[in-house]
Amino acid sequence: MFTSTFPTMSLDLVGIIFLADLSLIAQRTALTGGSTFLDTFILCPGLHRQQDAANVHRGEYPAVAAMTTGYVFRVENPATVNFLQRVGHTGQLTTLSVTNTRKTRKGWRSHFMSSIDSSMSLGAVAAYLLAVSSTIAVSYLLVLTEDWWGLLVLTVLMFTRFINVLLIRSRSRVGWSGASEPGVVGDLLVLLSQDRWVRIRGYVDDLKAWVLSGTCGIDSLQLQDVPIPDPGDYEVLVKFHAASLNFRDIMIANVRSHSSDAAGEIVKVGPKVTRFSTGQRVSPIFHLTHLYGSVKDTDIQHQLGGTYDGVFCEYGVFNEHGCVEIPSTLSYREAATLPCAALTAWNALYGGPRKLKPGDVVLTQGSGGVSIFALQFAKLGGAQVISTTSNAEKGAKLRDLGADVIINYAEDSEWGQTAKSQSHRKRGADFVVEIANTMVQSSQAVANNGCIATIGRRGDSERGAGSSHSSVLATVRRILVGNRQLQEDMNAAIEVSHLKPQIDGLSFKFHELKEAYDYFQQGSHFGKVVVDFD
């Protein structure tokens, strides 16, 4: 995995938010949980943004796994979430090393500092007091010059700010999550939307104002009885019959209902629903608001099993636009494999500016869900498929599915060149489905004007990756699953062609979810691992 590492940061109290932008009044309010009475003297444009403090995180409450203790948290302080969103980058793991240079203050200075704002460093306090002093100085000058109208206007502004401060203090202190636990040293993995990961090592007491949800990992999963929800006006109630597992589920390790891939039957519809009726067989889409076109930031924040509860539940309520009808030729357990892995593979081949055509060459890596679907869709489109694997038994199964060339990458370190030499007319792969952080070899295998579709975590872990990229005339396209229109197109192709998803031979029941994940993590499966609810 590619790791973006920040230099060691020296923090003062909740100084991590100082880096986020202490200049924004809304973020400072979100950090401290309120407003101080000295804010009455802070008069400048944009102060109305202080009331937006609770929304600076754009509605995201990311899950966090404590690597040392196994606990899982949710970040609730909006300013902290905002900071993490800004340092995180899509497809990358950002590592923060946090050190504590806090000094104990005694006497009147300690009392004075805490009365102003316990989250501000000395530099920030100086700037803050300068603004307060400026207002007081202007008031004094207006008195000296006997400019009573000016003084009246200034007094009205300060009175308005005073009322604003009172309202913010009374509102934001209720349920505010911002208190720290001094002296906590840890190692945290924060899972954000847009496939961003932030790892924080060191003094993390300023981040501990989160709600404890349980313990980290598969052992934290608990089966609970909850009421069956009622659909709203534009919603449908789905009774799930099967779900499938993805590697993403392991990364999230969230104790809430997770996973994104399932299929079921609509058992109740809202009064204003027009797309579906009871009895129809559907799957929810991965990004619940990504209906057409390119993915937007708002779409990425609406992920099943991430920012939204997932599908490991018997019943789920979804907006009618967040569901698609499953192919009539598939069973529930077969259709449950489609929303994430299958759509990602379909998008890699058919969702970009250049679409797969007969005679193209496709290179797939390994035998995971995305790679197998890419193999099947490529053969469906009349392409030559070259598949890599390190397992002879899985290689034979890939050949049975239609792979034309099998390359054992464990025995051939230069398999990229080998793939190119064995491609049709030795021109290289028109599409490389890159899932293994092997960009050097992928760059050697891709044809001129070809496309490398990167899936999941992006990384340039191989030496010389950058120079290899620069020597290739190809497009590198990152895939974030796909939109609803693409999924409907894929489902139509599956239905017409009678294509069957590859499902692992070992089956699991709903109450065996932990066992299913244990088996999935071993990596011995071939095809999708499915959990049956019935």
XYZ file of C-alpha atoms in Angstrom:
534
model
C 0.000 0.000 0.000
C 1.262 3.465 -0.832
C 1.778 5.410 2.377
C 1.757 9.184 2.526
C 3.623 10.101 5.702
C 3.528 13.525 7.339
C 6.528 14.730 9.362
C 6.205 14.374 13.106
C 3.774 16.990 14.404
C 4.106 18.829 17.696
C 0.723 19.573 19.239
C -0.425 21.864 22.018
C -3.571 20.575 23.749
C -6.090 20.101 20.958
C -3.586 21.616 18.584
C -4.307 19.064 15.891
C -7.243 21.250 14.886
C -4.975 24.286 14.679
C -3.526 22.593 11.611
C -7.020 22.086 10.213
C -7.686 25.866 10.112
C -8.211 27.586 13.413
C -8.912 30.740 11.411
C -12.342 29.405 10.545
C -14.596 30.367 13.420
C -16.943 27.468 12.699
C -14.153 24.938 13.140
C -12.977 26.511 16.386
C -16.518 26.414 17.725
C -16.871 22.785 16.671
C -13.618 21.995 18.438
C -14.345 23.724 21.741
C -18.040 22.929 21.874
C -19.095 26.518 22.387
C -18.233 30.194 22.315
C -16.485 32.352 24.933
C -17.849 35.691 26.153
C -14.744 37.388 24.782
C -16.118 36.456 21.345
C -18.456 39.415 21.884
C -15.536 41.659 20.922
C -14.673 39.677 17.769
C -16.367 41.662 15.002
C -15.487 40.663 11.450
C -17.197 39.414 8.276
C -18.201 35.771 8.183
C -18.981 35.352 11.870
C -22.362 33.935 10.940
C -20.438 30.782 10.012
C -20.011 30.091 13.703
C -23.505 28.637 13.711
C -22.375 26.086 11.104
C -19.912 24.511 13.513
C -21.921 21.313 13.815
C -21.806 20.768 10.043
C -18.136 21.237 9.174
C -17.744 17.440 8.936
C -20.436 17.237 6.205
C -22.395 14.612 8.086
C -19.629 11.998 8.286
C -18.898 10.015 11.451
C -15.966 7.773 10.447
C -15.233 4.491 12.162
C -11.867 4.094 13.867
C -10.072 0.926 14.926
C -7.605 1.080 17.811
C -4.790 -1.150 16.568
C -3.356 -1.775 20.038
C -6.503 -2.495 22.050
C -8.974 -3.682 19.428
C -11.612 -1.068 20.239
C -13.788 0.520 17.562
C -14.881 4.154 17.849
C -16.785 6.716 15.838
C -15.365 10.235 15.592
C -18.072 12.642 16.700
C -16.241 15.953 17.038
C -17.029 17.785 13.753
C -13.750 19.728 13.722
C -11.698 16.576 14.169
C -13.554 14.849 11.328
C -13.002 17.903 9.131
C -9.265 17.782 9.790
C -9.058 14.075 8.974
C -11.034 14.624 5.762
C -8.566 17.272 4.659
C -5.382 15.304 5.291
C -6.762 12.087 3.792
C -6.420 11.349 0.080
C -8.565 8.996 -1.997
C -7.008 5.564 -2.324
C -4.136 6.324 0.028
C -3.131 5.586 3.597
C -1.978 8.793 5.289
C 0.148 8.237 8.391
C 0.313 10.893 11.116
C 2.928 10.714 13.863
C 1.734 12.766 16.836
C 3.981 13.879 19.699
C 2.988 15.732 22.838
C 4.950 18.853 23.846
C 2.396 19.932 26.387
C 3.741 21.852 29.359
C 1.955 22.132 32.664
C 0.945 25.726 33.402
C 0.551 26.883 36.981
C -0.923 29.890 38.723
C -2.764 32.809 37.145
C -1.494 32.032 33.625
C -3.141 28.630 33.658
C -6.432 30.094 34.841
C -6.230 32.904 32.279
C -5.483 30.548 29.379
C -8.283 28.160 30.257
C -10.754 31.027 30.591
C -10.052 32.070 27.002
C -9.911 28.795 25.141
C -8.175 25.640 26.320
C -7.674 24.471 22.733
C -5.549 27.422 21.577
C -1.769 27.582 21.515
C 0.091 30.715 22.658
C 0.327 32.039 19.102
C -3.375 31.549 18.537
C -4.196 33.226 21.866
C -2.076 36.250 20.921
C -3.918 36.650 17.617
C -7.243 36.158 19.354
C -6.505 38.769 22.032
C -5.319 41.203 19.363
C -8.763 41.096 17.766
C -10.427 41.626 21.151
C -8.059 44.486 22.007
C -8.733 46.154 18.661
C -12.460 46.302 19.340
C -11.901 47.724 22.838
C -9.395 50.270 21.479
C -11.814 51.437 18.776
C -14.545 51.817 21.399
C -12.207 53.939 23.540
C -11.288 56.149 20.564
C -14.955 56.689 19.742
C -15.524 57.880 23.312
C -12.522 60.231 23.139
C -13.718 61.720 19.844
C -17.317 61.832 21.126
C -18.515 59.946 18.069
C -21.673 58.750 19.810
C -23.341 57.437 16.638
C -20.301 55.324 15.863
C -20.207 54.095 19.445
C -23.919 53.225 19.253
C -23.402 51.190 16.080
C -20.440 49.379 17.625
C -22.425 48.702 20.803
C -25.306 47.261 18.783
C -22.873 44.978 16.950
C -21.328 43.808 20.214
C -24.766 43.257 21.754
C -25.759 41.188 18.724
C -22.576 39.140 19.113
C -23.306 38.730 22.827
C -26.738 37.257 22.066
C -25.120 35.056 19.403
C -22.564 33.823 21.944
C -25.297 32.987 24.463
C -27.234 30.987 21.875
C -24.175 29.062 20.714
C -23.090 28.281 24.268
C -26.527 26.999 25.231
C -26.904 24.919 22.081
C -23.475 23.482 21.355
C -22.715 22.313 24.876
C -25.630 19.885 24.706
C -24.212 16.546 23.578
C -20.904 18.030 22.471
C -18.173 15.454 21.940
C -14.854 17.139 22.430
C -13.355 16.292 25.806
C -9.931 14.687 25.820
C -8.399 11.900 27.860
C -4.900 13.126 28.808
C -1.925 10.859 28.352
C -3.436 8.367 25.919
C -0.862 6.909 23.517
C -2.137 4.688 20.760
C -2.253 3.572 17.153
C -5.514 4.337 15.361
C -6.789 3.540 11.868
C -9.477 5.976 10.686
C -11.742 4.825 7.838
C -13.134 7.785 5.899
C -15.394 8.088 2.887
C -13.875 8.242 -0.608
C -11.609 5.271 0.222
C -9.377 7.364 2.498
C -7.440 5.841 5.389
C -5.633 7.839 8.068
C -3.377 6.124 10.586
C -2.524 8.123 13.705
C 0.325 7.028 15.944
C 1.387 8.613 19.215
C -0.509 10.872 21.606
C -4.138 10.597 20.589
C -5.859 12.015 23.673
C -7.275 14.878 21.618
C -9.096 12.346 19.458
C -10.630 10.249 22.215
C -13.963 12.034 22.446
C -15.664 9.285 20.519
C -18.373 6.805 21.304
C -17.120 3.325 22.100
C -18.911 0.862 19.862
C -17.318 -2.440 20.785
C -14.204 -4.393 19.885
C -12.412 -4.435 16.588
C -12.593 -7.240 14.069
C -14.882 -10.114 13.247
C -15.206 -11.200 16.879
C -17.112 -7.972 17.577
C -20.049 -9.018 15.383
C -23.205 -9.540 17.399
C -26.591 -10.770 16.232
C -29.289 -8.488 17.612
C -33.069 -8.334 17.331
C -34.264 -4.970 16.020
C -37.710 -3.775 14.910
C -38.596 -4.102 11.228
C -38.436 -0.551 9.835
C -41.282 1.100 7.955
C -40.541 2.652 4.553
C -41.064 6.371 4.040
C -42.962 7.962 1.169
C -40.286 7.208 -1.443
C -38.750 4.133 0.180
C -39.018 0.373 -0.171
C -38.669 -2.325 2.496
C -36.467 -5.196 1.302
C -36.333 -8.649 2.884
C -32.846 -9.954 2.147
C -32.259 -13.566 1.156
C -28.488 -13.615 0.597
C -25.365 -11.461 0.862
C -21.752 -11.831 -0.250
C -18.453 -10.810 1.334
C -15.852 -8.323 0.131
C -12.342 -7.487 1.341
C -13.664 -4.001 2.074
C -15.784 -5.498 4.883
C -12.632 -6.658 6.659
C -11.032 -3.226 6.286
C -14.030 -1.480 7.821
C -14.344 -3.978 10.686
C -17.374 -2.071 11.907
C -19.610 -3.563 14.562
C -22.692 -2.059 12.989
C -24.554 -3.835 10.199
C -22.056 -3.763 7.368
C -21.301 -5.154 3.888
C -22.726 -3.786 0.661
C -23.721 -6.757 -1.521
C -27.088 -8.436 -1.064
C -30.264 -9.389 -2.892
C -33.818 -9.661 -1.664
C -37.499 -9.127 -2.247
C -39.518 -5.953 -1.810
C -42.183 -6.656 0.811
C -43.532 -3.131 1.303
C -43.406 0.167 -0.583
C -43.996 3.765 0.434
C -47.148 5.540 -0.823
C -45.242 7.636 -3.402
C -42.973 4.917 -4.820
C -43.232 4.550 -8.617
C -40.170 2.473 -9.642
C -41.047 -0.745 -7.833
C -43.903 -2.791 -6.423
C -44.081 -5.520 -3.797
C -42.697 -8.861 -4.877
C -39.952 -7.501 -7.128
C -36.428 -8.865 -6.633
C -33.827 -6.141 -6.087
C -30.378 -5.228 -4.839
C -29.398 -1.892 -3.284
C -26.650 -0.058 -5.152
C -23.231 0.552 -3.575
C -23.284 4.378 -3.659
C -26.909 5.051 -2.870
C -27.087 8.392 -4.707
C -24.773 7.646 -7.657
C -27.349 7.217 -10.406
C -25.629 8.501 -13.550
C -22.338 9.966 -14.755
C -19.157 10.462 -12.771
C -19.099 9.946 -9.037
C -19.387 13.100 -6.920
C -18.170 13.744 -3.391
C -21.738 13.589 -2.120
C -22.186 10.170 -3.753
C -19.044 8.799 -2.121
C -20.417 9.817 1.271
C -23.453 7.568 0.729
C -21.798 4.134 0.864
C -23.561 1.002 2.001
C -21.731 -0.663 4.855
C -19.542 2.407 5.380
C -21.161 5.738 6.081
C -24.535 3.951 5.978
C -25.511 0.722 7.692
C -25.014 -2.244 5.408
C -26.994 -5.278 4.356
C -26.256 -7.900 6.992
C -29.768 -7.612 8.339
C -32.967 -9.424 7.473
C -34.803 -6.260 6.444
C -33.576 -2.948 5.089
C -35.212 0.308 3.983
C -33.881 2.123 0.916
C -34.894 4.998 -1.301
C -36.459 3.601 -4.463
C -33.741 5.238 -6.577
C -31.066 3.379 -4.615
C -32.159 -0.067 -5.820
C -32.000 -2.024 -9.082
C -33.901 -5.082 -10.249
C -31.729 -8.192 -10.308
C -31.410 -10.414 -13.418
C -34.302 -12.841 -13.763
C -31.845 -15.620 -14.660
C -30.082 -15.496 -11.289
C -30.990 -16.798 -7.857
C -30.832 -14.525 -4.840
C -27.443 -15.923 -3.804
C -26.051 -15.404 -7.311
C -27.423 -11.864 -7.551
C -25.973 -11.036 -4.126
C -22.485 -11.123 -5.667
C -23.100 -8.282 -8.135
C -23.309 -4.794 -6.499
C -19.620 -4.247 -5.661
C -17.196 -6.718 -7.263
C -19.141 -7.363 -10.466
C -19.979 -3.710 -11.077
C -16.369 -2.702 -10.421
C -15.191 -5.169 -13.079
C -17.900 -4.048 -15.517
C -16.963 -0.408 -14.980
C -13.292 -1.187 -15.618
C -14.123 -2.638 -19.039
C -17.236 -0.770 -20.140
C -17.535 2.361 -17.995
C -14.712 4.517 -19.316
C -14.222 6.620 -22.443
C -12.755 3.561 -24.207
C -14.959 0.492 -23.965
C -14.034 -3.139 -24.499
C -14.554 -4.417 -28.040
C -14.119 -7.856 -29.650
C -10.473 -8.728 -30.194
C -9.170 -6.665 -27.277
C -6.751 -8.124 -24.735
C -7.583 -8.047 -21.011
C -5.103 -8.801 -18.216
C -6.573 -9.837 -14.853
C -4.668 -10.380 -11.610
C -5.404 -13.150 -9.153
C -8.657 -14.944 -8.456
C -10.593 -12.461 -6.335
C -14.148 -11.412 -7.030
C -13.306 -8.434 -9.260
C -10.735 -10.391 -11.278
C -13.042 -13.333 -11.928
C -15.910 -11.082 -12.990
C -13.519 -9.158 -15.254
C -12.487 -12.456 -16.854
C -16.119 -13.445 -17.430
C -17.173 -10.045 -18.798
C -14.114 -9.907 -21.059
C -14.879 -13.304 -22.577
C -18.491 -12.213 -22.949
C -17.214 -9.314 -25.062
C -14.979 -11.450 -27.268
C -11.624 -10.531 -25.717
C -8.454 -12.508 -25.149
C -7.879 -12.891 -21.394
C -4.508 -13.278 -19.704
C -4.769 -14.145 -16.000
C -2.050 -14.172 -13.355
C -2.010 -16.343 -10.246
C 0.464 -17.968 -7.869
C -1.602 -21.113 -7.370
C -1.646 -23.893 -9.963
C -5.016 -25.206 -8.802
C -6.626 -21.783 -9.087
C -4.897 -21.326 -12.433
C -6.674 -24.420 -13.732
C -10.003 -23.035 -12.524
C -9.313 -19.706 -14.238
C -8.637 -21.573 -17.466
C -11.923 -23.453 -17.041
C -13.672 -20.070 -16.818
C -12.174 -19.069 -20.160
C -8.740 -17.562 -19.497
C -6.613 -17.973 -22.624
C -3.221 -17.549 -20.938
C -2.239 -18.332 -17.334
C 0.945 -16.810 -15.864
C 2.317 -17.828 -12.469
C 3.697 -14.563 -11.104
C 5.432 -16.376 -8.230
C 7.654 -18.132 -10.781
C 7.975 -15.229 -13.228
C 9.035 -11.928 -11.658
C 8.817 -10.190 -15.053
C 5.319 -11.398 -15.773
C 4.383 -8.026 -17.258
C 6.709 -8.588 -20.208
C 5.549 -12.203 -20.443
C 1.928 -11.099 -20.642
C 2.761 -8.643 -23.408
C 4.660 -11.260 -25.396
C 1.739 -13.707 -25.165
C -0.951 -11.180 -26.034
C -2.637 -11.111 -29.431
C -0.090 -9.796 -31.947
C 2.211 -9.141 -28.973
C 0.834 -5.629 -28.614
C 0.049 -5.840 -24.911
C -3.155 -5.626 -22.896
C -5.778 -3.101 -23.925
C -7.192 -3.313 -20.388
C -5.279 -4.164 -17.215
C -7.447 -4.747 -14.149
C -4.906 -3.680 -11.513
C -5.791 -4.952 -8.041
C -2.434 -6.016 -6.598
C -0.268 -2.871 -6.257
C 1.907 -4.042 -9.151
C 1.990 -0.931 -11.313
C 5.488 -1.608 -12.663
C 4.464 -4.948 -14.141
C 1.083 -3.605 -15.242
C 2.841 -0.756 -17.045
C 5.047 -3.268 -18.844
C 2.049 -5.350 -19.872
C -0.287 -2.603 -21.088
C -0.553 -1.756 -24.782
C 0.002 1.722 -26.159
C -3.216 3.697 -25.712
C -4.412 0.998 -23.334
C -6.056 1.470 -19.931
C -4.884 0.426 -16.467
C -7.957 0.286 -14.233
C -6.829 0.500 -10.593
C -9.087 -1.122 -8.023
C -9.192 -0.622 -4.255
C -6.093 0.631 -2.477
C -3.676 2.485 -4.700
C 0.018 1.893 -4.221
C 3.387 2.315 -5.883
C 5.218 -0.052 -3.611
C 7.505 -1.302 -6.362
C 10.844 0.371 -6.971
C 10.856 2.410 -10.129
C 7.084 2.674 -10.388
C 7.145 6.356 -11.219
C 9.631 6.052 -14.076
C 7.762 3.076 -15.464
C 4.541 5.073 -15.602
C 6.170 7.904 -17.493
C 7.384 5.597 -20.261
C 3.954 4.209 -21.095
C 1.374 5.803 -23.357
C -1.676 4.601 -21.458
C -4.527 5.826 -19.293
C -4.597 5.065 -15.573
C -8.207 5.098 -14.426
C -9.261 4.622 -10.811
C -12.489 2.677 -10.329
C -14.915 3.453 -7.482
C -17.498 0.731 -8.166
C -20.000 2.402 -10.558
C -23.324 4.176 -10.989
C -26.850 2.769 -11.138
C -27.061 3.071 -14.923
C -23.933 0.928 -15.330
C -25.356 -1.656 -12.943
C -28.599 -1.841 -14.897
C -26.615 -2.280 -18.137
C -24.537 -5.024 -16.511
C -27.620 -6.809 -15.195
C -29.170 -6.724 -18.669
C -26.031 -8.254 -20.194
C -25.982 -10.987 -17.533
C -29.641 -11.768 -18.125
C -29.367 -11.950 -21.921
C -26.141 -13.982 -21.905
C -27.181 -16.257 -19.009
C -23.802 -15.591 -17.373
C -23.457 -17.205 -13.949
C -21.312 -15.650 -11.188
C -18.564 -17.859 -9.790
C -19.511 -18.780 -6.206
C -17.246 -20.653 -3.798
C -18.317 -24.198 -3.007
C -18.537 -23.653 0.756
C -21.845 -22.102 1.871
C -22.769 -20.355 5.122
C -25.978 -19.485 6.939
C -26.890 -16.144 8.466
C -25.918 -17.231 11.980
C -22.524 -18.398 10.662
C -21.343 -14.952 9.588
C -18.225 -15.021 11.774
C -17.256 -18.400 10.351
C -17.803 -17.057 6.840
C -15.421 -14.155 7.471
C -12.827 -16.441 9.039
C -12.926 -18.607 5.926
C -12.838 -15.542 3.674
C -9.749 -14.174 5.419
C -7.865 -17.433 4.899
C -7.846 -16.730 1.152
C -8.441 -20.318 0.063
C -11.803 -19.586 -1.548
C -12.349 -19.335 -5.297
C -15.144 -17.018 -6.325
C -17.533 -15.126 -4.102
C -18.297 -16.259 -0.553
C -22.065 -16.085 -0.017
C -24.120 -16.060 3.184
C -27.692 -17.378 2.910
C -30.298 -15.682 5.083
C -33.079 -18.243 4.666
